PDB file of C-alpha atoms in Angstrom:
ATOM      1  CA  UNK A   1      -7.562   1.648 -13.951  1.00  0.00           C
ATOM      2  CA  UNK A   2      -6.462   4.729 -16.310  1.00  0.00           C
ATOM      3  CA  UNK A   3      -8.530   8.029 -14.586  1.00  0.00           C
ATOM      4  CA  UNK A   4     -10.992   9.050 -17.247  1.00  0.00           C
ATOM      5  CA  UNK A   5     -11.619  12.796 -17.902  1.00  0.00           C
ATOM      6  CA  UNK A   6     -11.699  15.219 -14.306  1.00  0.00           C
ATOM      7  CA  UNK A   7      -8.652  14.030 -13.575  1.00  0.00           C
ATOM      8  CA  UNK A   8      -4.725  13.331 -13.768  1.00  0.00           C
ATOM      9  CA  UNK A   9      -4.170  11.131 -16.557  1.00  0.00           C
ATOM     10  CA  UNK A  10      -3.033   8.047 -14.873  1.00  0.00           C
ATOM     11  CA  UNK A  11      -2.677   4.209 -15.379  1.00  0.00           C
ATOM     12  CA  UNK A  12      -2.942   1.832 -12.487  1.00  0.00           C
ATOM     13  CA  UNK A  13       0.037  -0.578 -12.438  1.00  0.00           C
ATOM     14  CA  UNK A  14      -0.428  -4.462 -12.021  1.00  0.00           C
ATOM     15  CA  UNK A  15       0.819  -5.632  -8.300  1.00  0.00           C
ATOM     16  CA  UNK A  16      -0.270  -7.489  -5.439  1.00  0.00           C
ATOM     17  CA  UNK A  17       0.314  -5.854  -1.741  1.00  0.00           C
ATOM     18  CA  UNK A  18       0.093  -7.695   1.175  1.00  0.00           C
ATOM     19  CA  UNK A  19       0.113  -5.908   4.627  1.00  0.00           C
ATOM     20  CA  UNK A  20       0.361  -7.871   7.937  1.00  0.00           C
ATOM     21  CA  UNK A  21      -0.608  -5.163  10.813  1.00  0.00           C
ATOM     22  CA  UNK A  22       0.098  -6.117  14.772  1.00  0.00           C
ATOM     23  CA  UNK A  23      -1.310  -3.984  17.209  1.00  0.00           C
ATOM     24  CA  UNK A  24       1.070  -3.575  20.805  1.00  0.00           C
ATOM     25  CA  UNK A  25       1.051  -0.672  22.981  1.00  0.00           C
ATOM     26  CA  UNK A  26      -1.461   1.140  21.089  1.00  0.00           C
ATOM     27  CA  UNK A  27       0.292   1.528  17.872  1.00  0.00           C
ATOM     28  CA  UNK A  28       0.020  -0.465  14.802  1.00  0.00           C
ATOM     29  CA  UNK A  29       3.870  -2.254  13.667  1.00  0.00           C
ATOM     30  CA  UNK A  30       3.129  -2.853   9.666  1.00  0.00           C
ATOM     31  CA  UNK A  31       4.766  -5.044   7.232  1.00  0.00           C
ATOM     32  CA  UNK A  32       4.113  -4.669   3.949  1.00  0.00           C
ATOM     33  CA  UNK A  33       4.667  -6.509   0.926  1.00  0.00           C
ATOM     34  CA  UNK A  34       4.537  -4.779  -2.638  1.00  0.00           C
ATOM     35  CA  UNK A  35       5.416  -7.717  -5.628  1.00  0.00           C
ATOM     36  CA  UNK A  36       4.878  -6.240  -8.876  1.00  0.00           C
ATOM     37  CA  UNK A  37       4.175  -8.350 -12.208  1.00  0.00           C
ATOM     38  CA  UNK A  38       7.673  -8.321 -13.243  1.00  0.00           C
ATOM     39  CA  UNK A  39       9.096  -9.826  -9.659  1.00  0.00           C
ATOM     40  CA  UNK A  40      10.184  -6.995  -8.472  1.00  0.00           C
ATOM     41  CA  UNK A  41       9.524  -7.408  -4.207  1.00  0.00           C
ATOM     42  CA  UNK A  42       9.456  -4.576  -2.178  1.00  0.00           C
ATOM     43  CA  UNK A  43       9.396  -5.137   1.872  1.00  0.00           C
ATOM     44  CA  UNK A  44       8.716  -1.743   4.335  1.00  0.00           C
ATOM     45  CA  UNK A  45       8.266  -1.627   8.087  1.00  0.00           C
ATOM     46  CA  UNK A  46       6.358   0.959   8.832  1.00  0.00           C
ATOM     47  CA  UNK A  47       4.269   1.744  12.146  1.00  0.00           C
ATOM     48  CA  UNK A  48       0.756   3.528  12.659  1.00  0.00           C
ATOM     49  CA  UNK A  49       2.165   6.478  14.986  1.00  0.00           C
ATOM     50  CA  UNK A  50       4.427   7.544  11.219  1.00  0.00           C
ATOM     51  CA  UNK A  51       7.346   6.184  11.678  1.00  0.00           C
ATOM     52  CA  UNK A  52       9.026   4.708   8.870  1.00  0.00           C
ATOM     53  CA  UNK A  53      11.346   1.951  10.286  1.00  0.00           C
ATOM     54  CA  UNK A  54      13.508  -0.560   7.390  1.00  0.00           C
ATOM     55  CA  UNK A  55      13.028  -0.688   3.670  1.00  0.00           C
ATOM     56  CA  UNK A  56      14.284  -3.881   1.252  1.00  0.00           C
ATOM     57  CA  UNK A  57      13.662  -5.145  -2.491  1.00  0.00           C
ATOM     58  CA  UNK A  58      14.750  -7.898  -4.103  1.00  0.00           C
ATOM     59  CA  UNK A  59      14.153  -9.822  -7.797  1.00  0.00           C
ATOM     60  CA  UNK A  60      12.082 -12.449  -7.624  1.00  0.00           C
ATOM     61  CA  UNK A  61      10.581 -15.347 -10.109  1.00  0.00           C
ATOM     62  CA  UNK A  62       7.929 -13.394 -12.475  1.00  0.00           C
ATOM     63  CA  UNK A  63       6.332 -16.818 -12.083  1.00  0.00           C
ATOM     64  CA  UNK A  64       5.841 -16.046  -8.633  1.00  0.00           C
ATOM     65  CA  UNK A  65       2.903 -13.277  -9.228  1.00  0.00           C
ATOM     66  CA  UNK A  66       0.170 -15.213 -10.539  1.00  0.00           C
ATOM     67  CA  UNK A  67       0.968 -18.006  -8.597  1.00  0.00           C
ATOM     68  CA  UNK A  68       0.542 -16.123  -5.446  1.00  0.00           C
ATOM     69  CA  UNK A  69      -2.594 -13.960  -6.968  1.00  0.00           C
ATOM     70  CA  UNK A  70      -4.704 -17.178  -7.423  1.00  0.00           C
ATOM     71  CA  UNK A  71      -4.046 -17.756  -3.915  1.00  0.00           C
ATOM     72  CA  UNK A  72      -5.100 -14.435  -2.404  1.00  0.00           C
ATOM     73  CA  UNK A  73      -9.331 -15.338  -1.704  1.00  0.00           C
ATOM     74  CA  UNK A  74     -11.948 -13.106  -2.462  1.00  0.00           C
ATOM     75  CA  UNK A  75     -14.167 -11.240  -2.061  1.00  0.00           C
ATOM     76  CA  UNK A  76     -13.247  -8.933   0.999  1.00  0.00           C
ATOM     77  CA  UNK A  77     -13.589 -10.859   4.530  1.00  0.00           C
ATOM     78  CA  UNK A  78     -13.927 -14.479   2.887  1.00  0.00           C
ATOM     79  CA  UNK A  79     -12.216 -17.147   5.423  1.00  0.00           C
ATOM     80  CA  UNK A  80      -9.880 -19.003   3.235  1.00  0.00           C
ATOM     81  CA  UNK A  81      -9.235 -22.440   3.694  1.00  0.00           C
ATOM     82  CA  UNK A  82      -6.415 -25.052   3.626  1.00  0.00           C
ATOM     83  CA  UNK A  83      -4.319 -24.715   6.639  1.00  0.00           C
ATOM     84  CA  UNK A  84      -4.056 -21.386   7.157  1.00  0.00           C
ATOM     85  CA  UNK A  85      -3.267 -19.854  10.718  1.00  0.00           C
ATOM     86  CA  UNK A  86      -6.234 -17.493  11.781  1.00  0.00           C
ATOM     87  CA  UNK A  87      -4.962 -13.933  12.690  1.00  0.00           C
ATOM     88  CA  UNK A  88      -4.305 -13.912  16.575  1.00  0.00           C
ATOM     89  CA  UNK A  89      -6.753 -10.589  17.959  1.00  0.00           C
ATOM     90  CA  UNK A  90      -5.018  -7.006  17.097  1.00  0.00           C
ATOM     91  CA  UNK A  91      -3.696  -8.413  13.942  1.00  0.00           C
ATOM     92  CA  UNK A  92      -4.911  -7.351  10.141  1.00  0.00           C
ATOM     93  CA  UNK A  93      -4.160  -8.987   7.060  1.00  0.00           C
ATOM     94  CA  UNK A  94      -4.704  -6.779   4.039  1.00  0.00           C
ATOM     95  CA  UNK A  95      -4.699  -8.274   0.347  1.00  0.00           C
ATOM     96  CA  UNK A  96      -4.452  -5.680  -2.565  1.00  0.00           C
ATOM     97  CA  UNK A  97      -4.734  -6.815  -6.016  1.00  0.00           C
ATOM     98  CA  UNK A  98      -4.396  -4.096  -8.750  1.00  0.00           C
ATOM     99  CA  UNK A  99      -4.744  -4.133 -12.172  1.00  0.00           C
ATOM    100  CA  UNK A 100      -4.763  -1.700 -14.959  1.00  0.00           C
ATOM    101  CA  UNK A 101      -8.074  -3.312 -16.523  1.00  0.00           C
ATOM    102  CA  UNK A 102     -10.515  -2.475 -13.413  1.00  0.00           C
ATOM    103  CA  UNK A 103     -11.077  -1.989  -9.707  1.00  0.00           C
ATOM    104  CA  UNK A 104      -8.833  -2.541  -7.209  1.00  0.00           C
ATOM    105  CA  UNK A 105      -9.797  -5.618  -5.106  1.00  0.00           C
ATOM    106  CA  UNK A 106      -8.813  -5.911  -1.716  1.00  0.00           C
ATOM    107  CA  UNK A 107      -9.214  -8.576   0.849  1.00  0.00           C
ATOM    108  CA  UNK A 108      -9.185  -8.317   4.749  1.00  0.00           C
ATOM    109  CA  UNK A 109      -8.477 -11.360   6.529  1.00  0.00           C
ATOM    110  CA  UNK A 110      -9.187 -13.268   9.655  1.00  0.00           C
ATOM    111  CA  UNK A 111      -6.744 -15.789   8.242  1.00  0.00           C
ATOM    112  CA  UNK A 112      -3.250 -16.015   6.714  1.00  0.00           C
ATOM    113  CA  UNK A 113      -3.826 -18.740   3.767  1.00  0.00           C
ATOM    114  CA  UNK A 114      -1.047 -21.406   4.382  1.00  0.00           C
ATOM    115  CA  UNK A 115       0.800 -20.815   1.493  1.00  0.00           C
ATOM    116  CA  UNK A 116       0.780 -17.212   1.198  1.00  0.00           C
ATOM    117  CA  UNK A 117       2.286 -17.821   4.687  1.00  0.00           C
ATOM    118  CA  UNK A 118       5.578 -19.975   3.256  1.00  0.00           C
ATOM    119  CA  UNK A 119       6.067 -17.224   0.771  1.00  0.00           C
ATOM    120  CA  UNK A 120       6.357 -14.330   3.463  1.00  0.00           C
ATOM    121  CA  UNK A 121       8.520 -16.532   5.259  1.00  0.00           C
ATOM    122  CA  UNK A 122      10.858 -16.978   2.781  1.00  0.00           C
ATOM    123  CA  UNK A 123      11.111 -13.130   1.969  1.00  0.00           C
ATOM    124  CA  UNK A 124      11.827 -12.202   5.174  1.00  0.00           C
ATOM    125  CA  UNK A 125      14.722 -14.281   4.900  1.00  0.00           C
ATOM    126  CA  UNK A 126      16.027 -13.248   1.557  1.00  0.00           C
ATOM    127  CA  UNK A 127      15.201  -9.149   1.296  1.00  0.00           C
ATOM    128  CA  UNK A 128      18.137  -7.174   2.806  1.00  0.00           C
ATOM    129  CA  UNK A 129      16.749  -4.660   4.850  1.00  0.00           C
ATOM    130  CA  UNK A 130      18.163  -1.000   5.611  1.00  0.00           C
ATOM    131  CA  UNK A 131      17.053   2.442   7.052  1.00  0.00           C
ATOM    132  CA  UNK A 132      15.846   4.726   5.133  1.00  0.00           C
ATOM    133  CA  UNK A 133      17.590   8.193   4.453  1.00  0.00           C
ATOM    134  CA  UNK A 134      16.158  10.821   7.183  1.00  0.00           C
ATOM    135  CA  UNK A 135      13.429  12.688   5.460  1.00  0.00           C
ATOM    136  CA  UNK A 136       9.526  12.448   5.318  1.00  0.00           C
ATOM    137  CA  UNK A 137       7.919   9.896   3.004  1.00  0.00           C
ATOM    138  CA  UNK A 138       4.334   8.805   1.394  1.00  0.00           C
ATOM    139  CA  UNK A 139       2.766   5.955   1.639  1.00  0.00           C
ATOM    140  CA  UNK A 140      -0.033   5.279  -1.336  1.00  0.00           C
ATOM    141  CA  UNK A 141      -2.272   2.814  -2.049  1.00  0.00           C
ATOM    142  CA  UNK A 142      -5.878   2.254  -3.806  1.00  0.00           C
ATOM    143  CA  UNK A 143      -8.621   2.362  -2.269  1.00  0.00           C
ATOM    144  CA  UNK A 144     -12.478   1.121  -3.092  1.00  0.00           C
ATOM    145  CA  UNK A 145     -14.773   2.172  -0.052  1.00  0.00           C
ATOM    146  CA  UNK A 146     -16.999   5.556  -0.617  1.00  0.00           C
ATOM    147  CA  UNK A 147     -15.442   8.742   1.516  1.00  0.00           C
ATOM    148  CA  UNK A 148     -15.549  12.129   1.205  1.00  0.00           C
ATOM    149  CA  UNK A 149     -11.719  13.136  -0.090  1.00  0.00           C
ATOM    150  CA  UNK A 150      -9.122  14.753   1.233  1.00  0.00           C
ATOM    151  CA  UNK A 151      -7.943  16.048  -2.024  1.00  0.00           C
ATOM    152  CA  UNK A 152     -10.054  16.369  -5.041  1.00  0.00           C
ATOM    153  CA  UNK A 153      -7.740  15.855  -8.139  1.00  0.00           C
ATOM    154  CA  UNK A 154      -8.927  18.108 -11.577  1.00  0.00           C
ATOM    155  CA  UNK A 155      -7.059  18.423 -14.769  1.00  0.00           C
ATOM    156  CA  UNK A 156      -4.808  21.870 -13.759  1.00  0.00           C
ATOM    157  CA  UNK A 157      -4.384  20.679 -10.371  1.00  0.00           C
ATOM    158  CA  UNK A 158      -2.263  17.455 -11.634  1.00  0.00           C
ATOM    159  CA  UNK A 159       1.262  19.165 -11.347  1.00  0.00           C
ATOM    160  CA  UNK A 160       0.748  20.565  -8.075  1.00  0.00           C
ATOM    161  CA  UNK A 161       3.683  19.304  -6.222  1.00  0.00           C
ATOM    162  CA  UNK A 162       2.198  17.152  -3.925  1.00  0.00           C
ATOM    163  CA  UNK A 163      -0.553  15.654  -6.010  1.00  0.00           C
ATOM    164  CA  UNK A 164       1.997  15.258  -8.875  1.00  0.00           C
ATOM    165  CA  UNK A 165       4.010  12.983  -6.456  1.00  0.00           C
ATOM    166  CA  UNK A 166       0.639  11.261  -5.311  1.00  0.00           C
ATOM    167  CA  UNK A 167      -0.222  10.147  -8.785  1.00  0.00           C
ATOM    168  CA  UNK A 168       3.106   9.810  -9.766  1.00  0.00           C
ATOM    169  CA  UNK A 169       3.642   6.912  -7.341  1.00  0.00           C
ATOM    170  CA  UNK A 170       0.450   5.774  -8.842  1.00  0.00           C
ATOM    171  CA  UNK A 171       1.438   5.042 -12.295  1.00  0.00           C
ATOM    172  CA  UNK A 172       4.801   3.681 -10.791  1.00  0.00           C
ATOM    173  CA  UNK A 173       3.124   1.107  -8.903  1.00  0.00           C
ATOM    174  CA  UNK A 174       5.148   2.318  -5.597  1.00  0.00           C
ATOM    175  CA  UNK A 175       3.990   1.896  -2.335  1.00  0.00           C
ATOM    176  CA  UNK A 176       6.401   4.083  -0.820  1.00  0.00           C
ATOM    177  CA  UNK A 177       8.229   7.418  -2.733  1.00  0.00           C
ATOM    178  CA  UNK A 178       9.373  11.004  -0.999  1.00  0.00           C
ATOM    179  CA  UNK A 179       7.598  13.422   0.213  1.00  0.00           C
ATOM    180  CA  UNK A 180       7.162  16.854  -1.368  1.00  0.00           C
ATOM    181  CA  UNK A 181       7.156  19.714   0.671  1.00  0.00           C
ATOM    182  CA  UNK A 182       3.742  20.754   0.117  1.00  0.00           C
ATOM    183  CA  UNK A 183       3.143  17.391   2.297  1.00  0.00           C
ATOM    184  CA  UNK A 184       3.541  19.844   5.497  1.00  0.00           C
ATOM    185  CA  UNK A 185      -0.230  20.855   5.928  1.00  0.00           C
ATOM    186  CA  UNK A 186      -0.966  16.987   6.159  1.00  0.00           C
ATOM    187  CA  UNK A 187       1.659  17.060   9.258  1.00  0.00           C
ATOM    188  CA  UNK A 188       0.477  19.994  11.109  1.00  0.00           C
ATOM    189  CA  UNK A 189      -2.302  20.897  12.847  1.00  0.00           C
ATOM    190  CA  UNK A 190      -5.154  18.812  13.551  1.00  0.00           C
ATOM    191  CA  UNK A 191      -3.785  16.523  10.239  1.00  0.00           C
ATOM    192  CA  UNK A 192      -0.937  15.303  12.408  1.00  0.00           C
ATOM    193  CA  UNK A 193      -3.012  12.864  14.265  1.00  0.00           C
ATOM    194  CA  UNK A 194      -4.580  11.156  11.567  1.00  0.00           C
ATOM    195  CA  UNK A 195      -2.812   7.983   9.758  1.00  0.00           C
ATOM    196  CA  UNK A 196      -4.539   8.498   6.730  1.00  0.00           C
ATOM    197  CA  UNK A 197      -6.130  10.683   3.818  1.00  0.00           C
ATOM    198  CA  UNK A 198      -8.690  10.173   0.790  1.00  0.00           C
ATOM    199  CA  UNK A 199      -7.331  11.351  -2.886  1.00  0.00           C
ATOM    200  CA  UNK A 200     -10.128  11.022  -5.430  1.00  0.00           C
ATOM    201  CA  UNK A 201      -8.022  11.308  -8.741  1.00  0.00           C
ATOM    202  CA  UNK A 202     -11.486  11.054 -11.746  1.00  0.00           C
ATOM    203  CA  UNK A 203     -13.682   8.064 -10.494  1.00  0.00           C
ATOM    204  CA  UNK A 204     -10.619   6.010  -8.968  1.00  0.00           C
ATOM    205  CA  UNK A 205     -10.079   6.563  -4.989  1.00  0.00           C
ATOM    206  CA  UNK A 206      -6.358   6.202  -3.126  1.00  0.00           C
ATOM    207  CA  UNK A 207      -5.613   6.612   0.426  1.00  0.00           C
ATOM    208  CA  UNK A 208      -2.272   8.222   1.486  1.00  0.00           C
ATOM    209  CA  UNK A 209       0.017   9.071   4.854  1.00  0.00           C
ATOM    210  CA  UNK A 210       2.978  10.857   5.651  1.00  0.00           C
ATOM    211  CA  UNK A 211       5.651   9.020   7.607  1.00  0.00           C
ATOM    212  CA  UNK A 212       8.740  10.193   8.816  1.00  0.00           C
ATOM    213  CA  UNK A 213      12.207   8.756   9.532  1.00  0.00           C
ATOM    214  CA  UNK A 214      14.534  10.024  11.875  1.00  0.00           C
TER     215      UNK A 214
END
């Protein structure tokens, strides 16, 4: 939803995201999907130790989006039913829906609904995949669970570099955009171990990492 006063003046665009997570040797191996309400697909590999591995998009039927969105179940953790395959252990199924008239909702899943399943499928097949240009990168998504944040957005911090990236990935409804770099204290230190970090941006919470490719 649009940030009301304390904070950038942002809108929160209307997409669904859909993140399949396998654990093996310790490290997460994430695809994501990112559909937005016009069709436009995005698909990212991505892994949990920052690594930022293949990157596609493709057009898709705008038909497609609500289609899929009244088969995404919630609230959080509800098992859905009608065939779907249930999650084999160290795999996470994340569900975002967001919309520009409320709160993010987000479901995590013991169980890949059936159909959403034949609709992954079939974009694996079609999006054209290809590295991405050397260079760090941010990954950005909303977020609904209480945390103390990492950064604290206010009205004169908005075009600090990195925060003006942040929330401009925000209104753009990406899931993945360049890094600034002001980014570096998040990879140095102490910071370079962690996966993830808290904005607060007015009353609306997002989560963000860094990830690199080579």
């Amino acid at each position: 939803m649009g940030a009301r006063a304390g904070g950038c003046d942002v809108t929160d665009q209307t997409f669904l995201q859909i993140t399949v997570s396998k654990l093996d040797a310790g490290i997460y191996h994430n695809e994501t999907f990112h559909l937005a309400s016009d069709g436009q697909l995005g698909r990212v590999l991505w892994r949990s130790d920052h690594r930022l591995m293949a990157m596609g998009g493709m057009r898709v039927d705008p038909a497609v989006f609500p289609r899929l969105r009244g088969q995404i179940p919630y609230p959080a953790r509800l098992k859905p039913t009608g065939g779907g395959g249930r999650a084999p252990r160290g795999v996470l199924i994340e569900m975002i829906q967001s919309d520009p008239t409320g709160a993010p909702r987000i479901s995590r899943l013991s169980q890949m609904p059936a159909d959403i399943a034949a609709v992954l499928a079939g974009w694996r097949q079609n999006v054209a995949m290809h590295p991405p240009k050397s260079g760090r990168y941010l990954w950005v998504k909303p977020a609904i669970t209480a945390g103390q944040p990492d950064i604290r957005i206010s009205p004169d911090s908005c075009d600090q570099p990195l925060n003006k990236a942040l929330m401009a990935a925000v209104a753009a409804g990406d899931f993945i955009v360049p890094a600034p770099a002001a980014v570096k204290p998040f990879v140095t230190g102490g910071n370079k171990y962690r996966e993830q970090f808290r904005i607060l941006n007015a009353d609306q919470s997002y989560l963000f990492g860094v990830l690199s490719a080579p």
